[in-house]
Amino acid sequence: MMKTKRLFAISLLFFLIIAGCSSKKTNTDVGRNDTQKVKIEDTHSDDGRTVVGISMPDMLLERWNRDGLFLKEQFEKNDCEVILRYANNLIDTQVNDLRDMINSGADLLVITAVDGAALSDILDEAAEANIKIIAYDRLLMDTEAVDYYVSFDNYQVGVLQANYVIDALALDSAEKTFNIEFVSGDPVDNNARFFYGGAMDTLKPYIDSGTLNVMSNQTGFYETSTAQWSTDLAQQRLQIILNSYYPSGTILDAVLCANDSTALGAARALEADYSEKNPVVLTGQDGDIANIYNIFDGVQSMTVFKAMDNESVVTADLGLAILSGSKPDADLIDTSNWDFSCDYNTTDYDNGVRVVSSYLLQPITITLDNIEEELFDTGYYSRNSAGLIYAVK
Ligand code: GAL
């Protein structure tokens, strides 16, 4: 049996290499993305079933509800049994979810960690049981037990937010100083560091030259961070800053928020405690529905959109390739059905124990100028008969 399996895996490997697939696709393909039908050879439980455990952090933040359903759909299309759980942003709950999945015969775990550094023990248990592990969107830290990482270029998310501020305030031709404040993400979310790094690296020259000024002097990652990406905590922190450093007559020109849930808090703080009449540049990430309304209403300036359905296709294709016995990398996964670009990165995502091979999709800037084309014409969002916006997929 094992010899047949190995023979099949080698022949599959040979076929995929010959297929000459590349992970960089131009947008020449038409039609929806979908996972390849891949024959599953290597099931951990050897019971003929292929069980995929999908562990999401919570349902409070809009995107994870959709990620979970996208992932479930892709794996079920390939005859996998899916166990989908949401951990309510509680580490213990996520550990229990993962243990349940292991005990239910999971062959593959797809995990978005509440706290990327808090799962090492349960991940070791999974690896010892020969269960494959993909870190989804957020890197799993301080563990050998992660096979691959699928996300977006998170550093680029911060760069896009910063570049929007540079353009909106015309900083390169500035003849005065502009005031900005920073609202970073959850300090236990490794992504938050990349968002912060991309933004701060891009804006640092303007801060150093005095073109940008931070009245609160809060520019460090931790002092600008927002536990659990909480809208309320972001609002409270910015209200304190406004009341402490922006008396009447002091202009705030921009607030760089790392994502939409914190941008929602910043918008509420500005509404409540900022008395000047100038429009404040406000950034975000994810394209949450409340923030899409705020973009149409001119309250939020931009968001960074990440096509989660594409992220789920990459994850499912990668997971199925791993389960079929191959050791996939950019040369081996069949990307012929992908109509989006996805970079293969083997250098930048060090999880504290080793560098994790990663598939990184590309985020895009959404503003009033392209929101209809990029989010509505593409079918991500629509409006019902009452004109209310809803997520189609
Ligand atoms: C990050 C994720 C972002 C952001 C945040 C909120 O890890 O990459 O999309 O929204 O979590 O969940």
mmCIF file of C-alpha atoms and ligand atoms in Angstrom:
data_model
loop_
_atom_site.group_PDB
_atom_site.id
_atom_site.type_symbol
_atom_site.label_atom_id
_atom_site.label_comp_id
_atom_site.label_asym_id
_atom_site.label_seq_id
_atom_site.Cartn_x
_atom_site.Cartn_y
_atom_site.Cartn_z
ATOM 1 C CA MET A 1 0.000 0.000 0.000
ATOM 2 C CA MET A 2 2.681 2.421 0.988
ATOM 3 C CA LYS A 3 4.629 1.667 -2.241
ATOM 4 C CA THR A 4 1.542 2.466 -4.341
ATOM 5 C CA LYS A 5 0.999 5.647 -2.395
ATOM 6 C CA ARG A 6 4.566 6.756 -2.910
ATOM 7 C CA LEU A 7 4.375 5.867 -6.607
ATOM 8 C CA PHE A 8 1.216 7.919 -6.946
ATOM 9 C CA ALA A 9 2.758 10.864 -5.103
ATOM 10 C CA ILE A 10 5.874 10.765 -7.300
ATOM 11 C CA SER A 11 3.803 10.535 -10.475
ATOM 12 C CA LEU A 12 1.644 13.436 -9.300
ATOM 13 C CA LEU A 13 4.797 15.385 -8.529
ATOM 14 C CA PHE A 14 6.136 14.653 -12.015
ATOM 15 C CA PHE A 15 2.844 15.672 -13.641
ATOM 16 C CA LEU A 16 2.649 18.968 -11.786
ATOM 17 C CA ILE A 17 6.251 19.882 -12.553
ATOM 18 C CA ILE A 18 5.652 19.088 -16.232
ATOM 19 C CA ALA A 19 2.518 21.190 -16.055
ATOM 20 C CA GLY A 20 4.990 24.004 -15.525
ATOM 21 C CA CYS A 21 2.572 25.909 -13.390
ATOM 22 C CA SER A 22 3.700 29.179 -11.935
ATOM 23 C CA SER A 23 2.349 30.963 -8.944
ATOM 24 C CA LYS A 24 2.364 34.296 -10.756
ATOM 25 C CA LYS A 25 -0.691 34.593 -12.952
ATOM 26 C CA THR A 26 -1.640 37.507 -15.129
ATOM 27 C CA ASN A 27 -5.299 38.325 -15.194
ATOM 28 C CA THR A 28 -5.776 36.669 -18.584
ATOM 29 C CA ASP A 29 -8.035 33.944 -17.270
ATOM 30 C CA VAL A 30 -11.764 34.353 -17.165
ATOM 31 C CA GLY A 31 -14.285 32.788 -14.900
ATOM 32 C CA ARG A 32 -14.362 32.058 -11.229
ATOM 33 C CA ASN A 33 -11.498 30.667 -9.279
ATOM 34 C CA ASP A 34 -12.006 27.186 -7.988
ATOM 35 C CA THR A 35 -9.903 24.499 -6.440
ATOM 36 C CA GLN A 36 -8.515 21.671 -8.522
ATOM 37 C CA LYS A 37 -9.977 18.203 -8.082
ATOM 38 C CA VAL A 38 -7.026 16.436 -6.471
ATOM 39 C CA LYS A 39 -7.166 12.755 -5.492
ATOM 40 C CA ILE A 40 -6.464 12.530 -1.781
ATOM 41 C CA GLU A 41 -3.911 9.863 -0.990
ATOM 42 C CA ASP A 42 -2.558 10.709 2.387
ATOM 43 C CA THR A 43 -5.251 10.758 5.019
ATOM 44 C CA HIS A 44 -3.944 10.912 8.570
ATOM 45 C CA SER A 45 -6.756 8.798 9.937
ATOM 46 C CA ASP A 46 -6.553 6.225 7.098
ATOM 47 C CA ASP A 47 -10.294 5.826 7.433
ATOM 48 C CA GLY A 48 -10.982 6.886 3.885
ATOM 49 C CA ARG A 49 -12.272 10.232 5.070
ATOM 50 C CA THR A 50 -10.415 13.501 4.513
ATOM 51 C CA VAL A 51 -11.183 15.764 7.439
ATOM 52 C CA VAL A 52 -10.210 19.442 7.443
ATOM 53 C CA GLY A 53 -10.421 21.474 10.649
ATOM 54 C CA ILE A 54 -10.873 25.221 10.126
ATOM 55 C CA SER A 55 -10.275 27.309 13.253
ATOM 56 C CA MET A 56 -11.179 30.993 13.009
ATOM 57 C CA PRO A 57 -10.537 33.561 15.811
ATOM 58 C CA ASP A 58 -13.996 35.076 16.195
ATOM 59 C CA MET A 59 -17.265 36.114 14.507
ATOM 60 C CA LEU A 60 -17.178 39.690 15.844
ATOM 61 C CA LEU A 61 -14.839 40.886 13.090
ATOM 62 C CA GLU A 62 -16.752 40.693 9.842
ATOM 63 C CA ARG A 63 -14.063 39.172 7.684
ATOM 64 C CA TRP A 64 -13.570 35.895 9.577
ATOM 65 C CA ASN A 65 -17.200 34.906 9.106
ATOM 66 C CA ARG A 66 -16.624 35.095 5.374
ATOM 67 C CA ASP A 67 -13.188 33.505 5.425
ATOM 68 C CA GLY A 68 -14.606 30.528 7.297
ATOM 69 C CA LEU A 69 -17.428 30.027 4.801
ATOM 70 C CA PHE A 70 -15.128 30.502 1.787
ATOM 71 C CA LEU A 71 -12.704 27.904 3.130
ATOM 72 C CA LYS A 72 -15.493 25.457 4.015
ATOM 73 C CA GLU A 73 -16.915 25.756 0.509
ATOM 74 C CA GLN A 74 -13.587 25.148 -1.223
ATOM 75 C CA PHE A 75 -12.712 22.052 0.794
ATOM 76 C CA GLU A 76 -16.214 20.565 0.599
ATOM 77 C CA LYS A 77 -16.086 20.930 -3.190
ATOM 78 C CA ASN A 78 -13.223 18.464 -2.989
ATOM 79 C CA ASP A 79 -15.116 15.893 -0.931
ATOM 80 C CA CYS A 80 -13.466 16.855 2.332
ATOM 81 C CA GLU A 81 -15.346 16.774 5.608
ATOM 82 C CA VAL A 82 -15.025 20.202 7.236
ATOM 83 C CA ILE A 83 -15.143 21.109 10.929
ATOM 84 C CA LEU A 84 -15.467 24.916 11.174
ATOM 85 C CA ARG A 85 -15.158 26.601 14.577
ATOM 86 C CA TYR A 86 -14.954 30.195 15.854
ATOM 87 C CA ALA A 87 -13.110 30.816 19.130
ATOM 88 C CA ASN A 88 -14.774 34.078 20.320
ATOM 89 C CA ASN A 89 -11.270 35.553 20.545
ATOM 90 C CA LEU A 90 -10.529 33.194 23.461
ATOM 91 C CA ILE A 91 -7.253 31.263 23.372
ATOM 92 C CA ASP A 92 -8.565 28.395 25.536
ATOM 93 C CA THR A 93 -11.579 28.013 23.275
ATOM 94 C CA GLN A 94 -9.343 27.837 20.214
ATOM 95 C CA VAL A 95 -7.145 25.191 21.882
ATOM 96 C CA ASN A 96 -10.249 23.148 22.713
ATOM 97 C CA ASP A 97 -11.569 23.574 19.168
ATOM 98 C CA LEU A 98 -8.272 22.288 17.778
ATOM 99 C CA ARG A 99 -8.203 19.342 20.177
ATOM 100 C CA ASP A 100 -11.737 18.410 19.110
ATOM 101 C CA MET A 101 -10.623 18.524 15.474
ATOM 102 C CA ILE A 102 -7.620 16.309 16.186
ATOM 103 C CA ASN A 103 -9.822 13.839 18.046
ATOM 104 C CA SER A 104 -12.291 13.873 15.141
ATOM 105 C CA GLY A 105 -9.591 12.566 12.797
ATOM 106 C CA ALA A 106 -8.481 15.817 11.172
ATOM 107 C CA ASP A 107 -5.929 15.345 8.388
ATOM 108 C CA LEU A 108 -5.335 19.083 7.909
ATOM 109 C CA LEU A 109 -5.767 22.089 10.192
ATOM 110 C CA VAL A 110 -6.282 25.593 8.775
ATOM 111 C CA ILE A 111 -5.786 28.058 11.626
ATOM 112 C CA THR A 112 -6.174 31.815 12.106
ATOM 113 C CA ALA A 113 -4.812 32.241 15.623
ATOM 114 C CA VAL A 114 -6.351 34.479 18.261
ATOM 115 C CA ASP A 115 -2.806 34.732 19.593
ATOM 116 C CA GLY A 116 -0.210 33.336 17.218
ATOM 117 C CA ALA A 117 2.229 32.496 20.022
ATOM 118 C CA ALA A 118 -0.245 30.686 22.276
ATOM 119 C CA LEU A 119 -0.861 27.445 20.364
ATOM 120 C CA SER A 120 2.538 25.737 20.361
ATOM 121 C CA ASP A 121 1.537 22.795 22.576
ATOM 122 C CA ILE A 122 -1.609 21.840 20.675
ATOM 123 C CA LEU A 123 0.204 22.320 17.370
ATOM 124 C CA ASP A 124 2.930 19.927 18.545
ATOM 125 C CA GLU A 125 0.210 17.385 19.364
ATOM 126 C CA ALA A 126 -1.198 17.764 15.849
ATOM 127 C CA ALA A 127 2.213 17.458 14.187
ATOM 128 C CA GLU A 128 3.009 14.336 16.231
ATOM 129 C CA ALA A 129 -0.184 12.847 14.803
ATOM 130 C CA ASN A 130 1.068 13.683 11.302
ATOM 131 C CA ILE A 131 -1.635 16.286 10.814
ATOM 132 C CA LYS A 132 -0.704 19.000 8.313
ATOM 133 C CA ILE A 133 -1.034 22.622 9.426
ATOM 134 C CA ILE A 134 -1.584 25.780 7.382
ATOM 135 C CA ALA A 135 -1.432 29.159 9.126
ATOM 136 C CA TYR A 136 -4.231 31.158 7.525
ATOM 137 C CA ASP A 137 -3.785 34.921 7.262
ATOM 138 C CA ARG A 138 -1.970 35.208 10.608
ATOM 139 C CA LEU A 139 1.365 33.457 11.108
ATOM 140 C CA LEU A 140 1.621 30.780 13.809
ATOM 141 C CA MET A 141 4.554 31.739 15.988
ATOM 142 C CA ASP A 142 7.214 29.950 18.049
ATOM 143 C CA THR A 143 6.559 26.507 16.590
ATOM 144 C CA GLU A 144 8.041 24.074 14.087
ATOM 145 C CA ALA A 145 4.574 22.642 13.626
ATOM 146 C CA VAL A 146 3.363 24.789 10.777
ATOM 147 C CA ASP A 147 3.734 23.572 7.203
ATOM 148 C CA TYR A 148 2.822 26.710 5.265
ATOM 149 C CA TYR A 149 1.472 30.233 5.658
ATOM 150 C CA VAL A 150 -1.121 31.778 3.366
ATOM 151 C CA SER A 151 -1.865 35.473 3.684
ATOM 152 C CA PHE A 152 -1.614 38.802 1.933
ATOM 153 C CA ASP A 153 1.522 40.920 1.705
ATOM 154 C CA ASN A 154 0.829 42.492 5.093
ATOM 155 C CA TYR A 155 3.761 44.911 4.957
ATOM 156 C CA GLN A 156 2.294 46.197 1.687
ATOM 157 C CA VAL A 157 -1.037 46.840 3.455
ATOM 158 C CA GLY A 158 0.740 49.411 5.638
ATOM 159 C CA VAL A 159 2.592 50.849 2.658
ATOM 160 C CA LEU A 160 -0.707 51.379 0.809
ATOM 161 C CA GLN A 161 -2.217 53.149 3.812
ATOM 162 C CA ALA A 162 0.826 55.390 4.192
ATOM 163 C CA ASN A 163 1.018 56.171 0.484
ATOM 164 C CA TYR A 164 -2.612 57.214 0.580
ATOM 165 C CA VAL A 165 -1.811 59.708 3.375
ATOM 166 C CA ILE A 166 1.216 61.022 1.434
ATOM 167 C CA ASP A 167 -0.909 61.604 -1.667
ATOM 168 C CA ALA A 168 -3.968 62.958 0.138
ATOM 169 C CA LEU A 169 -1.907 65.562 2.023
ATOM 170 C CA ALA A 170 0.506 66.149 -0.899
ATOM 171 C CA LEU A 171 3.367 65.711 1.540
ATOM 172 C CA ASP A 172 6.021 65.720 -1.186
ATOM 173 C CA SER A 173 5.202 69.340 -1.967
ATOM 174 C CA ALA A 174 4.164 70.315 1.556
ATOM 175 C CA GLU A 175 4.944 73.865 2.669
ATOM 176 C CA LYS A 176 3.681 73.298 6.203
ATOM 177 C CA THR A 177 3.542 70.626 8.914
ATOM 178 C CA PHE A 178 0.624 68.181 9.055
ATOM 179 C CA ASN A 179 -0.529 66.474 12.250
ATOM 180 C CA ILE A 180 -1.165 62.698 12.220
ATOM 181 C CA GLU A 181 -2.052 60.026 14.792
ATOM 182 C CA PHE A 182 -1.573 56.248 14.526
ATOM 183 C CA VAL A 183 -3.963 53.442 15.520
ATOM 184 C CA SER A 184 -2.270 50.056 15.206
ATOM 185 C CA GLY A 185 -3.714 46.560 15.551
ATOM 186 C CA ASP A 186 -3.765 43.819 18.171
ATOM 187 C CA PRO A 187 -0.267 43.402 19.639
ATOM 188 C CA VAL A 188 -0.649 39.592 19.733
ATOM 189 C CA ASP A 189 -1.513 39.512 16.017
ATOM 190 C CA ASN A 190 1.721 39.121 14.065
ATOM 191 C CA ASN A 191 0.071 40.773 11.077
ATOM 192 C CA ALA A 192 -0.337 43.989 13.067
ATOM 193 C CA ARG A 193 3.455 44.358 13.205
ATOM 194 C CA PHE A 194 3.703 44.071 9.437
ATOM 195 C CA PHE A 195 0.906 46.604 8.862
ATOM 196 C CA TYR A 196 2.635 48.956 11.334
ATOM 197 C CA GLY A 197 6.054 48.356 9.784
ATOM 198 C CA GLY A 198 4.925 49.074 6.247
ATOM 199 C CA ALA A 199 3.146 52.265 7.296
ATOM 200 C CA MET A 200 5.823 53.595 9.636
ATOM 201 C CA ASP A 201 8.730 52.780 7.318
ATOM 202 C CA THR A 202 6.949 54.702 4.565
ATOM 203 C CA LEU A 203 6.055 57.741 6.708
ATOM 204 C CA LYS A 204 9.202 57.925 8.857
ATOM 205 C CA PRO A 205 11.070 60.232 6.411
ATOM 206 C CA TYR A 206 8.201 62.708 6.646
ATOM 207 C CA ILE A 207 8.170 62.508 10.457
ATOM 208 C CA ASP A 208 11.948 62.915 10.602
ATOM 209 C CA SER A 209 11.816 65.949 8.324
ATOM 210 C CA GLY A 210 9.042 67.551 10.349
ATOM 211 C CA THR A 211 6.556 67.469 7.480
ATOM 212 C CA LEU A 212 4.477 65.100 9.605
ATOM 213 C CA ASN A 213 4.053 65.716 13.324
ATOM 214 C CA VAL A 214 2.532 63.396 15.944
ATOM 215 C CA MET A 215 1.090 65.694 18.638
ATOM 216 C CA SER A 216 0.643 62.794 21.087
ATOM 217 C CA ASN A 217 4.225 61.601 20.473
ATOM 218 C CA GLN A 218 2.738 58.067 20.304
ATOM 219 C CA THR A 219 4.517 56.390 17.399
ATOM 220 C CA GLY A 220 5.667 53.054 18.864
ATOM 221 C CA PHE A 221 3.918 49.782 17.988
ATOM 222 C CA TYR A 222 2.741 48.940 21.490
ATOM 223 C CA GLU A 223 1.645 52.454 22.477
ATOM 224 C CA THR A 224 -0.448 52.745 19.306
ATOM 225 C CA SER A 225 -1.772 49.144 19.435
ATOM 226 C CA THR A 226 -5.436 48.139 19.954
ATOM 227 C CA ALA A 227 -6.192 44.931 21.858
ATOM 228 C CA GLN A 228 -8.345 42.535 19.825
ATOM 229 C CA TRP A 229 -8.740 45.210 17.159
ATOM 230 C CA SER A 230 -11.484 46.627 19.368
ATOM 231 C CA THR A 231 -13.552 49.472 17.931
ATOM 232 C CA ASP A 232 -14.339 50.736 21.438
ATOM 233 C CA LEU A 233 -10.707 50.734 22.571
ATOM 234 C CA ALA A 234 -9.633 52.562 19.400
ATOM 235 C CA GLN A 235 -12.356 55.158 19.990
ATOM 236 C CA GLN A 236 -11.433 55.633 23.664
ATOM 237 C CA ARG A 237 -7.720 56.026 22.954
ATOM 238 C CA LEU A 238 -8.272 58.579 20.197
ATOM 239 C CA GLN A 239 -10.765 60.535 22.309
ATOM 240 C CA ILE A 240 -8.132 60.821 25.032
ATOM 241 C CA ILE A 241 -5.583 62.000 22.455
ATOM 242 C CA LEU A 242 -8.003 64.555 20.994
ATOM 243 C CA ASN A 243 -8.875 65.957 24.403
ATOM 244 C CA SER A 244 -5.228 66.007 25.490
ATOM 245 C CA TYR A 245 -3.402 67.312 22.426
ATOM 246 C CA TYR A 246 -5.934 68.923 20.078
ATOM 247 C CA PRO A 247 -7.481 71.967 21.765
ATOM 248 C CA SER A 248 -9.704 74.184 19.618
ATOM 249 C CA GLY A 249 -7.644 75.579 16.761
ATOM 250 C CA THR A 250 -5.237 72.628 16.582
ATOM 251 C CA ILE A 251 -5.769 70.773 13.330
ATOM 252 C CA LEU A 252 -5.574 66.983 13.032
ATOM 253 C CA ASP A 253 -4.926 66.140 9.383
ATOM 254 C CA ALA A 254 -4.847 62.325 9.363
ATOM 255 C CA VAL A 255 -5.414 59.196 11.430
ATOM 256 C CA LEU A 256 -3.693 56.096 10.051
ATOM 257 C CA CYS A 257 -5.765 53.130 11.275
ATOM 258 C CA ALA A 258 -4.499 49.617 10.555
ATOM 259 C CA ASN A 259 -7.947 48.139 9.824
ATOM 260 C CA ASP A 260 -11.653 48.957 9.516
ATOM 261 C CA SER A 261 -12.775 47.989 13.025
ATOM 262 C CA THR A 262 -10.293 50.464 14.511
ATOM 263 C CA ALA A 263 -11.139 53.046 11.832
ATOM 264 C CA LEU A 264 -14.772 52.804 12.948
ATOM 265 C CA GLY A 265 -13.653 53.717 16.475
ATOM 266 C CA ALA A 266 -11.535 56.583 15.177
ATOM 267 C CA ALA A 267 -14.471 57.944 13.158
ATOM 268 C CA ARG A 268 -16.675 57.901 16.272
ATOM 269 C CA ALA A 269 -13.951 59.682 18.278
ATOM 270 C CA LEU A 270 -13.613 62.391 15.622
ATOM 271 C CA GLU A 271 -17.394 62.798 15.506
ATOM 272 C CA ALA A 272 -17.551 63.180 19.277
ATOM 273 C CA ASP A 273 -14.384 65.070 20.182
ATOM 274 C CA TYR A 274 -12.881 66.863 17.191
ATOM 275 C CA SER A 275 -14.287 70.359 16.699
ATOM 276 C CA GLU A 276 -12.375 71.639 13.675
ATOM 277 C CA LYS A 277 -14.095 71.542 10.305
ATOM 278 C CA ASN A 278 -11.285 70.130 8.153
ATOM 279 C CA PRO A 279 -11.714 66.658 6.628
ATOM 280 C CA VAL A 280 -9.431 64.201 8.430
ATOM 281 C CA VAL A 281 -7.734 61.575 6.248
ATOM 282 C CA LEU A 282 -8.775 58.191 7.716
ATOM 283 C CA THR A 283 -7.402 54.825 6.548
ATOM 284 C CA GLY A 284 -8.629 51.259 7.115
ATOM 285 C CA GLN A 285 -8.401 47.664 5.917
ATOM 286 C CA ASP A 286 -10.824 44.824 5.045
ATOM 287 C CA GLY A 287 -13.750 46.582 3.373
ATOM 288 C CA ASP A 288 -16.151 45.986 6.252
ATOM 289 C CA ILE A 289 -19.684 47.074 5.347
ATOM 290 C CA ALA A 290 -19.930 49.826 8.000
ATOM 291 C CA ASN A 291 -16.718 51.305 6.628
ATOM 292 C CA ILE A 292 -17.910 51.074 3.032
ATOM 293 C CA TYR A 293 -20.816 53.295 4.071
ATOM 294 C CA ASN A 294 -18.305 55.638 5.727
ATOM 295 C CA ILE A 295 -16.308 55.817 2.496
ATOM 296 C CA PHE A 296 -19.419 56.703 0.510
ATOM 297 C CA ASP A 297 -20.268 59.301 3.192
ATOM 298 C CA GLY A 298 -16.761 60.818 3.126
ATOM 299 C CA VAL A 299 -16.092 59.869 6.763
ATOM 300 C CA GLN A 300 -13.373 57.322 5.864
ATOM 301 C CA SER A 301 -10.934 58.042 3.040
ATOM 302 C CA MET A 302 -9.833 54.558 2.015
ATOM 303 C CA THR A 303 -9.669 50.915 2.940
ATOM 304 C CA VAL A 304 -7.290 48.155 1.853
ATOM 305 C CA PHE A 305 -9.206 45.253 0.348
ATOM 306 C CA LYS A 306 -7.993 41.679 0.464
ATOM 307 C CA ALA A 307 -9.951 39.206 -1.670
ATOM 308 C CA MET A 308 -10.588 36.535 0.975
ATOM 309 C CA ASP A 309 -12.207 34.185 -1.544
ATOM 310 C CA ASN A 310 -8.903 34.055 -3.438
ATOM 311 C CA GLU A 311 -7.083 33.495 -0.172
ATOM 312 C CA SER A 312 -9.340 30.506 0.468
ATOM 313 C CA VAL A 313 -8.667 29.084 -3.022
ATOM 314 C CA VAL A 314 -4.904 29.248 -2.464
ATOM 315 C CA THR A 315 -5.318 27.634 0.950
ATOM 316 C CA ALA A 316 -7.507 24.827 -0.346
ATOM 317 C CA ASP A 317 -5.282 24.138 -3.373
ATOM 318 C CA LEU A 318 -2.252 24.082 -1.086
ATOM 319 C CA GLY A 319 -4.007 21.913 1.499
ATOM 320 C CA LEU A 320 -5.205 19.412 -1.099
ATOM 321 C CA ALA A 321 -1.744 19.227 -2.642
ATOM 322 C CA ILE A 322 -0.204 18.516 0.778
ATOM 323 C CA LEU A 323 -2.857 15.869 1.517
ATOM 324 C CA SER A 324 -2.242 14.247 -1.865
ATOM 325 C CA GLY A 325 1.247 13.491 -0.636
ATOM 326 C CA SER A 326 3.235 16.113 -2.506
ATOM 327 C CA LYS A 327 5.513 18.589 -0.837
ATOM 328 C CA PRO A 328 4.077 21.591 -2.650
ATOM 329 C CA ASP A 329 5.866 24.785 -3.397
ATOM 330 C CA ALA A 330 5.412 27.320 -6.151
ATOM 331 C CA ASP A 331 6.518 24.806 -8.761
ATOM 332 C CA LEU A 332 4.168 22.076 -7.710
ATOM 333 C CA ILE A 333 0.821 23.571 -7.007
ATOM 334 C CA ASP A 334 -1.377 23.787 -10.081
ATOM 335 C CA THR A 335 -2.206 27.497 -10.277
ATOM 336 C CA SER A 336 -3.783 27.285 -13.716
ATOM 337 C CA ASN A 337 -7.189 28.096 -12.290
ATOM 338 C CA TRP A 338 -6.008 31.191 -10.418
ATOM 339 C CA ASP A 339 -6.853 34.510 -12.038
ATOM 340 C CA PHE A 340 -4.955 36.519 -9.441
ATOM 341 C CA SER A 341 -1.302 36.982 -8.566
ATOM 342 C CA CYS A 342 0.183 35.162 -5.597
ATOM 343 C CA ASP A 343 3.829 35.427 -4.618
ATOM 344 C CA TYR A 344 5.742 32.557 -3.057
ATOM 345 C CA ASN A 345 7.952 33.824 -0.231
ATOM 346 C CA THR A 346 10.578 31.754 1.549
ATOM 347 C CA THR A 347 12.467 34.563 3.298
ATOM 348 C CA ASP A 348 10.316 37.101 5.134
ATOM 349 C CA TYR A 349 8.067 35.188 7.527
ATOM 350 C CA ASP A 350 10.205 34.049 10.434
ATOM 351 C CA ASN A 351 7.920 32.683 13.144
ATOM 352 C CA GLY A 352 10.577 32.786 15.849
ATOM 353 C CA VAL A 353 11.646 29.183 15.248
ATOM 354 C CA ARG A 354 12.039 29.055 11.476
ATOM 355 C CA VAL A 355 11.149 30.860 8.290
ATOM 356 C CA VAL A 356 7.790 29.574 7.066
ATOM 357 C CA SER A 357 7.244 29.209 3.312
ATOM 358 C CA SER A 358 4.413 31.539 2.475
ATOM 359 C CA TYR A 359 1.926 32.292 -0.263
ATOM 360 C CA LEU A 360 1.170 36.011 -0.357
ATOM 361 C CA LEU A 361 -1.667 37.557 -2.310
ATOM 362 C CA GLN A 362 -1.714 41.260 -3.116
ATOM 363 C CA PRO A 363 -3.946 43.824 -1.328
ATOM 364 C CA ILE A 364 -5.502 46.777 -3.183
ATOM 365 C CA THR A 365 -6.400 50.350 -2.213
ATOM 366 C CA ILE A 366 -10.115 51.130 -2.301
ATOM 367 C CA THR A 367 -11.342 54.743 -2.428
ATOM 368 C CA LEU A 368 -14.500 56.489 -3.607
ATOM 369 C CA ASP A 369 -12.934 56.501 -7.084
ATOM 370 C CA ASN A 370 -12.759 52.713 -7.529
ATOM 371 C CA ILE A 371 -15.084 51.247 -4.884
ATOM 372 C CA GLU A 372 -17.905 50.490 -7.324
ATOM 373 C CA GLU A 373 -15.587 48.866 -9.870
ATOM 374 C CA GLU A 374 -13.505 46.872 -7.389
ATOM 375 C CA LEU A 375 -16.121 45.834 -4.835
ATOM 376 C CA PHE A 376 -19.531 45.975 -6.509
ATOM 377 C CA ASP A 377 -18.907 45.252 -10.200
ATOM 378 C CA THR A 378 -16.774 42.265 -9.143
ATOM 379 C CA GLY A 379 -19.664 40.814 -7.143
ATOM 380 C CA TYR A 380 -18.183 41.085 -3.657
ATOM 381 C CA TYR A 381 -20.913 43.467 -2.507
ATOM 382 C CA SER A 382 -24.346 44.458 -3.747
ATOM 383 C CA ARG A 383 -27.333 46.562 -2.720
ATOM 384 C CA ASN A 384 -30.810 45.233 -1.962
ATOM 385 C CA SER A 385 -34.029 46.852 -3.157
ATOM 386 C CA ALA A 386 -33.831 49.304 -0.248
ATOM 387 C CA GLY A 387 -30.314 50.298 -1.324
ATOM 388 C CA LEU A 388 -28.686 48.612 1.674
ATOM 389 C CA ILE A 389 -25.241 47.135 1.058
ATOM 390 C CA TYR A 390 -24.633 43.450 1.707
ATOM 391 C CA ALA A 391 -21.736 41.062 1.131
ATOM 392 C CA VAL A 392 -22.504 38.725 -1.745
ATOM 393 C CA LYS A 393 -19.544 36.479 -1.140
HETATM 394 C C1 GAL B 1 -5.638 40.741 10.839
HETATM 395 C C2 GAL B 1 -6.143 40.619 9.439
HETATM 396 C C3 GAL B 1 -6.749 41.913 9.021
HETATM 397 C C4 GAL B 1 -7.386 42.716 10.121
HETATM 398 C C5 GAL B 1 -7.393 42.136 11.511
HETATM 399 C C6 GAL B 1 -8.778 42.085 12.069
HETATM 400 O O1 GAL B 1 -4.885 39.657 11.197
HETATM 401 O O2 GAL B 1 -5.115 40.261 8.527
HETATM 402 O O3 GAL B 1 -7.589 41.642 7.925
HETATM 403 O O4 GAL B 1 -8.710 43.028 9.813
HETATM 404 O O5 GAL B 1 -6.780 40.906 11.654
HETATM 405 O O6 GAL B 1 -9.265 40.850 12.195
#
